[in-house]
mmCIF file of C-alpha atoms in Angstrom:
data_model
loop_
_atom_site.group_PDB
_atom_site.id
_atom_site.type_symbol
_atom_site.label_atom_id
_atom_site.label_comp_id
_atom_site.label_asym_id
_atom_site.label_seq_id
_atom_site.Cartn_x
_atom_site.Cartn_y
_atom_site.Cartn_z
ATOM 1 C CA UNK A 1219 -11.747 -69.526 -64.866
ATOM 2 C CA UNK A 1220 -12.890 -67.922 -67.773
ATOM 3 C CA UNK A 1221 -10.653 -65.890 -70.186
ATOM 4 C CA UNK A 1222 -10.586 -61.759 -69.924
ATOM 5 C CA UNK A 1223 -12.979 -61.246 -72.504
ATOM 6 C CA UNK A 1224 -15.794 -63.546 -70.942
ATOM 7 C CA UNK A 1225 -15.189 -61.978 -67.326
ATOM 8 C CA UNK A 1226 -15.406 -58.411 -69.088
ATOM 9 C CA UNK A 1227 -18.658 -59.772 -70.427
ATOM 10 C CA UNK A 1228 -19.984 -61.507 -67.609
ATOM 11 C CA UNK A 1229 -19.103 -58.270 -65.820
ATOM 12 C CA UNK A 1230 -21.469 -55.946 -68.090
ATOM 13 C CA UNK A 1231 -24.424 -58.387 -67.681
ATOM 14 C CA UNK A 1232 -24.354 -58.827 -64.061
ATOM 15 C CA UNK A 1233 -24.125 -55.112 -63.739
ATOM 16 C CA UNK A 1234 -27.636 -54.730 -65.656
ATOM 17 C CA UNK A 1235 -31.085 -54.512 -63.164
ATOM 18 C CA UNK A 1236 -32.639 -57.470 -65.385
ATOM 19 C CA UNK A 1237 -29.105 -59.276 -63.944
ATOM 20 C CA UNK A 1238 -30.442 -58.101 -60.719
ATOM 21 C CA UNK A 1239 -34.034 -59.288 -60.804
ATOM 22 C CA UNK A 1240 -33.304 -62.666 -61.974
ATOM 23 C CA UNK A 1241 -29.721 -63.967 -60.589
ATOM 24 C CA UNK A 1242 -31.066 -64.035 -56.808
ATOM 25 C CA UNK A 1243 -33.228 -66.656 -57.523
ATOM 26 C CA UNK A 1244 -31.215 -68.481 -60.126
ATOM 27 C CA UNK A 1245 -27.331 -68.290 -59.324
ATOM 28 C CA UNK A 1246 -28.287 -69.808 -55.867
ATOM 29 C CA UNK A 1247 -30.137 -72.405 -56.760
ATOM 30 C CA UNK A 1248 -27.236 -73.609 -59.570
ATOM 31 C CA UNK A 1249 -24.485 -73.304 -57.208
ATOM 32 C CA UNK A 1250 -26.171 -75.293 -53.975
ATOM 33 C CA UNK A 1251 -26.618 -77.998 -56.814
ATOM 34 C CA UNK A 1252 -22.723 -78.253 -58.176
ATOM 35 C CA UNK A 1253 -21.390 -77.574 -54.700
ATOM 36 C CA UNK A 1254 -23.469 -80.824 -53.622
ATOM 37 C CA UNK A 1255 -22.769 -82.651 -56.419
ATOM 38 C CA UNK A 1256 -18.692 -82.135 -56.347
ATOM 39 C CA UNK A 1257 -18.431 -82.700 -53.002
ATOM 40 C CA UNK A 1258 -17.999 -79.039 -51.664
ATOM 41 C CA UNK A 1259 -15.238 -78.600 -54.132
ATOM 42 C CA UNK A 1260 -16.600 -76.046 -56.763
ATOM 43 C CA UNK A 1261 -19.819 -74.222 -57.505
ATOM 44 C CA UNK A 1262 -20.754 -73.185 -60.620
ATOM 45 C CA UNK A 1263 -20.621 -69.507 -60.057
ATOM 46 C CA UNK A 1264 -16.532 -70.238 -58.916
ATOM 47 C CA UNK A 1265 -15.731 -70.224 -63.013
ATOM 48 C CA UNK A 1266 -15.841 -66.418 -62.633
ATOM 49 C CA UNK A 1267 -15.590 -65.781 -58.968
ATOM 50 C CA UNK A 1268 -14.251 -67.626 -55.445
ATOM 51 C CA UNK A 1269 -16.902 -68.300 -53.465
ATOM 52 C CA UNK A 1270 -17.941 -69.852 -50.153
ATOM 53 C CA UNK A 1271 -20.838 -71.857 -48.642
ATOM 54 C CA UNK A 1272 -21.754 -69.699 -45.474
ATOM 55 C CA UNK A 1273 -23.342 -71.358 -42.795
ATOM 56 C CA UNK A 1274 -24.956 -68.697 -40.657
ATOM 57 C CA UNK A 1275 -27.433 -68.598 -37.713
ATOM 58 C CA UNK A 1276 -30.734 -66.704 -39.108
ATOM 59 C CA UNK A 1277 -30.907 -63.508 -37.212
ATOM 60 C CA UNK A 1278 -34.631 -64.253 -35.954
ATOM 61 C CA UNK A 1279 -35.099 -68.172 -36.216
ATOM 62 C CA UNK A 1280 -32.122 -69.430 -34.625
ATOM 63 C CA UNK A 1281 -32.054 -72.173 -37.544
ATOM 64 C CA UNK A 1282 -28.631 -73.071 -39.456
ATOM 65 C CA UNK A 1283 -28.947 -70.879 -42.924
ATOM 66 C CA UNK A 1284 -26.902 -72.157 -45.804
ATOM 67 C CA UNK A 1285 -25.975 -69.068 -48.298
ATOM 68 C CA UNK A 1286 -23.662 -69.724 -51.277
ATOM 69 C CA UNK A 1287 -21.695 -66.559 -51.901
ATOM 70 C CA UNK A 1288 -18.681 -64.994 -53.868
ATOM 71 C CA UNK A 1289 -16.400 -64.403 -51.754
ATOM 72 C CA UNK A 1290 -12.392 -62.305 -52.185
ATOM 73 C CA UNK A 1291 -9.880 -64.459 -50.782
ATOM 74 C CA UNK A 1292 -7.427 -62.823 -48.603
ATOM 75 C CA UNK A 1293 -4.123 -64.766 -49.245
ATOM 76 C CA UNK A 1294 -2.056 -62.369 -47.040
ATOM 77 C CA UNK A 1295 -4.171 -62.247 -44.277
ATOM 78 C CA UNK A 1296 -5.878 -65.963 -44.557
ATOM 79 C CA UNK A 1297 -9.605 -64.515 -44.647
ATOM 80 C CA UNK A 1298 -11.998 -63.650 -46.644
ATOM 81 C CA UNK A 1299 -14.212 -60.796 -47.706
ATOM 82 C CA UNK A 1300 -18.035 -61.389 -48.215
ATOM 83 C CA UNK A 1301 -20.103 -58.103 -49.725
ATOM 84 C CA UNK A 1302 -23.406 -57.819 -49.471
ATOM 85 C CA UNK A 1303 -24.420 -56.290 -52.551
ATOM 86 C CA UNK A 1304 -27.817 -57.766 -52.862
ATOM 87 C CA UNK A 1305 -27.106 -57.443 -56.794
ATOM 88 C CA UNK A 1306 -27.674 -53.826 -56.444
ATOM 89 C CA UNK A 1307 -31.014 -54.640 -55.250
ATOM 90 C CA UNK A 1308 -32.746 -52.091 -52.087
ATOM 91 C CA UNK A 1309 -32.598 -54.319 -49.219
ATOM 92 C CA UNK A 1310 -29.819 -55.689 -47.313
ATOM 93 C CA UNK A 1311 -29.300 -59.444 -47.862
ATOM 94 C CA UNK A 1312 -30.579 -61.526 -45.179
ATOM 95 C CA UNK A 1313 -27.341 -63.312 -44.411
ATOM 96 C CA UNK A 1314 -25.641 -59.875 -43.509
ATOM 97 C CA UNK A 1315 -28.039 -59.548 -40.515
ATOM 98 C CA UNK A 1316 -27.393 -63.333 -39.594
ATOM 99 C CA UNK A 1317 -23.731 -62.218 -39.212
ATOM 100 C CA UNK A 1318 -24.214 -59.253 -37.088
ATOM 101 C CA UNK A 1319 -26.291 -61.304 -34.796
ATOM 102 C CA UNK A 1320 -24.529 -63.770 -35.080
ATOM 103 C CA UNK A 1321 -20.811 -63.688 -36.336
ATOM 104 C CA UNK A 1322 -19.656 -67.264 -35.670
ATOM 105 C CA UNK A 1323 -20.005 -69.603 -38.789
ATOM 106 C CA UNK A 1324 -18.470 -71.981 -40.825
ATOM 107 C CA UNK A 1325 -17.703 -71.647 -44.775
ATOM 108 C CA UNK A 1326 -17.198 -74.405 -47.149
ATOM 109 C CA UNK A 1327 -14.003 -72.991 -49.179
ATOM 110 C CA UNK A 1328 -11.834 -75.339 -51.806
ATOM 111 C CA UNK A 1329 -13.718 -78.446 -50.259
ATOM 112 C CA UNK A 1330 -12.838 -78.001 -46.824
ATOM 113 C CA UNK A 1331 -15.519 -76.122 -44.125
ATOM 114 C CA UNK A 1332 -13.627 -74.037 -41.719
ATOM 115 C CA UNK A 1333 -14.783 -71.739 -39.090
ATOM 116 C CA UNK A 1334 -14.609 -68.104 -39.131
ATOM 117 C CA UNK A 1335 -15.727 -65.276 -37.133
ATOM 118 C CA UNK A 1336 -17.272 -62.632 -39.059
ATOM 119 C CA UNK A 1337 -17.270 -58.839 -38.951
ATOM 120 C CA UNK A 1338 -18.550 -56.073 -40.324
ATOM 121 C CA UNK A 1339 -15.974 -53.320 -41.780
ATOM 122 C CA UNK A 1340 -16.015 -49.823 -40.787
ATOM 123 C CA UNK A 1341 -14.271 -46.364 -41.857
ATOM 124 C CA UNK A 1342 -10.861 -46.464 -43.116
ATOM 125 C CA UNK A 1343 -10.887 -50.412 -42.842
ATOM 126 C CA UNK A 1344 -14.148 -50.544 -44.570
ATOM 127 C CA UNK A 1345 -13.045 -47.987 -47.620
ATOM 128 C CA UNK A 1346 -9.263 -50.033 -47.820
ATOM 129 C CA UNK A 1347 -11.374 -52.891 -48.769
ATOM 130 C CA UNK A 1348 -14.031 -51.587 -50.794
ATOM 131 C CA UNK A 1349 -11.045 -50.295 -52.956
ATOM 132 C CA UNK A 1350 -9.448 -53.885 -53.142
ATOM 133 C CA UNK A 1351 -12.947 -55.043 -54.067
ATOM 134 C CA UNK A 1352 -13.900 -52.964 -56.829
ATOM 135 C CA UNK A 1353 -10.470 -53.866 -58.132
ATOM 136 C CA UNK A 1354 -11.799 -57.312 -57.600
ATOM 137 C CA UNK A 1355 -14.924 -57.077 -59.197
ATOM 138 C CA UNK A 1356 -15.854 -54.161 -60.631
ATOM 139 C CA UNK A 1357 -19.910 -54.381 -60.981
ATOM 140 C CA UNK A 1358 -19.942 -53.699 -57.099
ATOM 141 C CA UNK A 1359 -19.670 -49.762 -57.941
ATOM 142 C CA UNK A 1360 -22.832 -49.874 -59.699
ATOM 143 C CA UNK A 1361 -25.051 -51.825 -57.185
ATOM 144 C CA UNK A 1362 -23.967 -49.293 -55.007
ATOM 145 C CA UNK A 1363 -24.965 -46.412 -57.326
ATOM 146 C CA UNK A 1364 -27.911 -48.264 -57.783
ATOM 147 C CA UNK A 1365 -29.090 -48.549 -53.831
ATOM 148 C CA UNK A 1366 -29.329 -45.614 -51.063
ATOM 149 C CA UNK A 1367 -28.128 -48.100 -48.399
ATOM 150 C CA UNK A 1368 -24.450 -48.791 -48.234
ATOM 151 C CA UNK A 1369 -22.989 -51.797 -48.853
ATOM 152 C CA UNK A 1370 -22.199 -54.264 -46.058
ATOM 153 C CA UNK A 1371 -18.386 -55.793 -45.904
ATOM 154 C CA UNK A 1372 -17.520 -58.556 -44.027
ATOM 155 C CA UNK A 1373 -13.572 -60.274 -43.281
ATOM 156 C CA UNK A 1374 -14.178 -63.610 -42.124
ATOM 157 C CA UNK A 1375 -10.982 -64.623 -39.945
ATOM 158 C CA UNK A 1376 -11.105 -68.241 -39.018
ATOM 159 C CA UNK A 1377 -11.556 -69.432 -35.606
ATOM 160 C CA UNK A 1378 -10.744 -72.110 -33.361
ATOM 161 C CA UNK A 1379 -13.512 -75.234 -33.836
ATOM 162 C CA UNK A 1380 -15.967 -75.098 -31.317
#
């Protein structure tokens, strides 16, 4: 993980709209590639944040939909939290609607793919956990200043295998 200063840094630039144009179509890309290459074990994007490899059913195709994503371990509770921040960008990310259609999957975490069931926060359990995320990761206050939608939250719970 990188030291303070570099996440404080890392923090500022990915809270920028040129952060936002750009990273969707970079950060993606790079992390597919390292989590490939290392077995599942790491992606590159894991020297700041935890993240996951969802594997979602798309919404309207029915076709298996790989989405690397940061992700906020839940020790306590053994899940996960995935937001769908979009980088502060308008629309909500295409994965979020997989999940709602859809909210059995499987995440590659640590190396190991386990299966969760996803859903989608709401009221008081929705603003607990957008208070544990912006202690988290900061930059998630301003996508959401940025945007008119709010930001989706999802716990992944694990499941028994199918």
């Amino acid at each position: 993980m990188a030291g303070r200063s570099g996440v404080k840094l890392v923090q500022k630039i990915s809270s920028t709209r040129a952060f936002a144009r750009i990273a969707p179509y970079v950060i993606p890309v790079l992390d597919r590639a390292v989590h490939r290459l290392s077995g599942g074990r790491t992606m590159l994007s894991n020297q700041l944040l935890p993240g996951v490899v969802l594997t979602s059913t798309g919404a309207k195709s029915g076709q298996s939909r790989r989405t690397p994503l940061a992700c906020m371990p839940e020790k306590e509770r053994g899940s996960w939290l995935l937001v769908g921040s979009n980088f502060g960008r308008p629309g909500h990310p295409a994965w979020t609607a997989n999940l709602r259609r859809h909210p059995e999957a499987w995440i590659s975490y640590q190396g190991r793919d386990i299966p969760v069931r996803a859903r989608q926060l709401e009221g008081d359990e929705r603003e607990e956990a957008w208070r544990d995320l912006l202690r988290f990761w900061p930059p998630y206050a301003v996508y959401q200043a940025r945007i008119e939608r709010q930001i989706r939250i999802f716990r992944l719970e694990r499941r028994e295998q199918d």
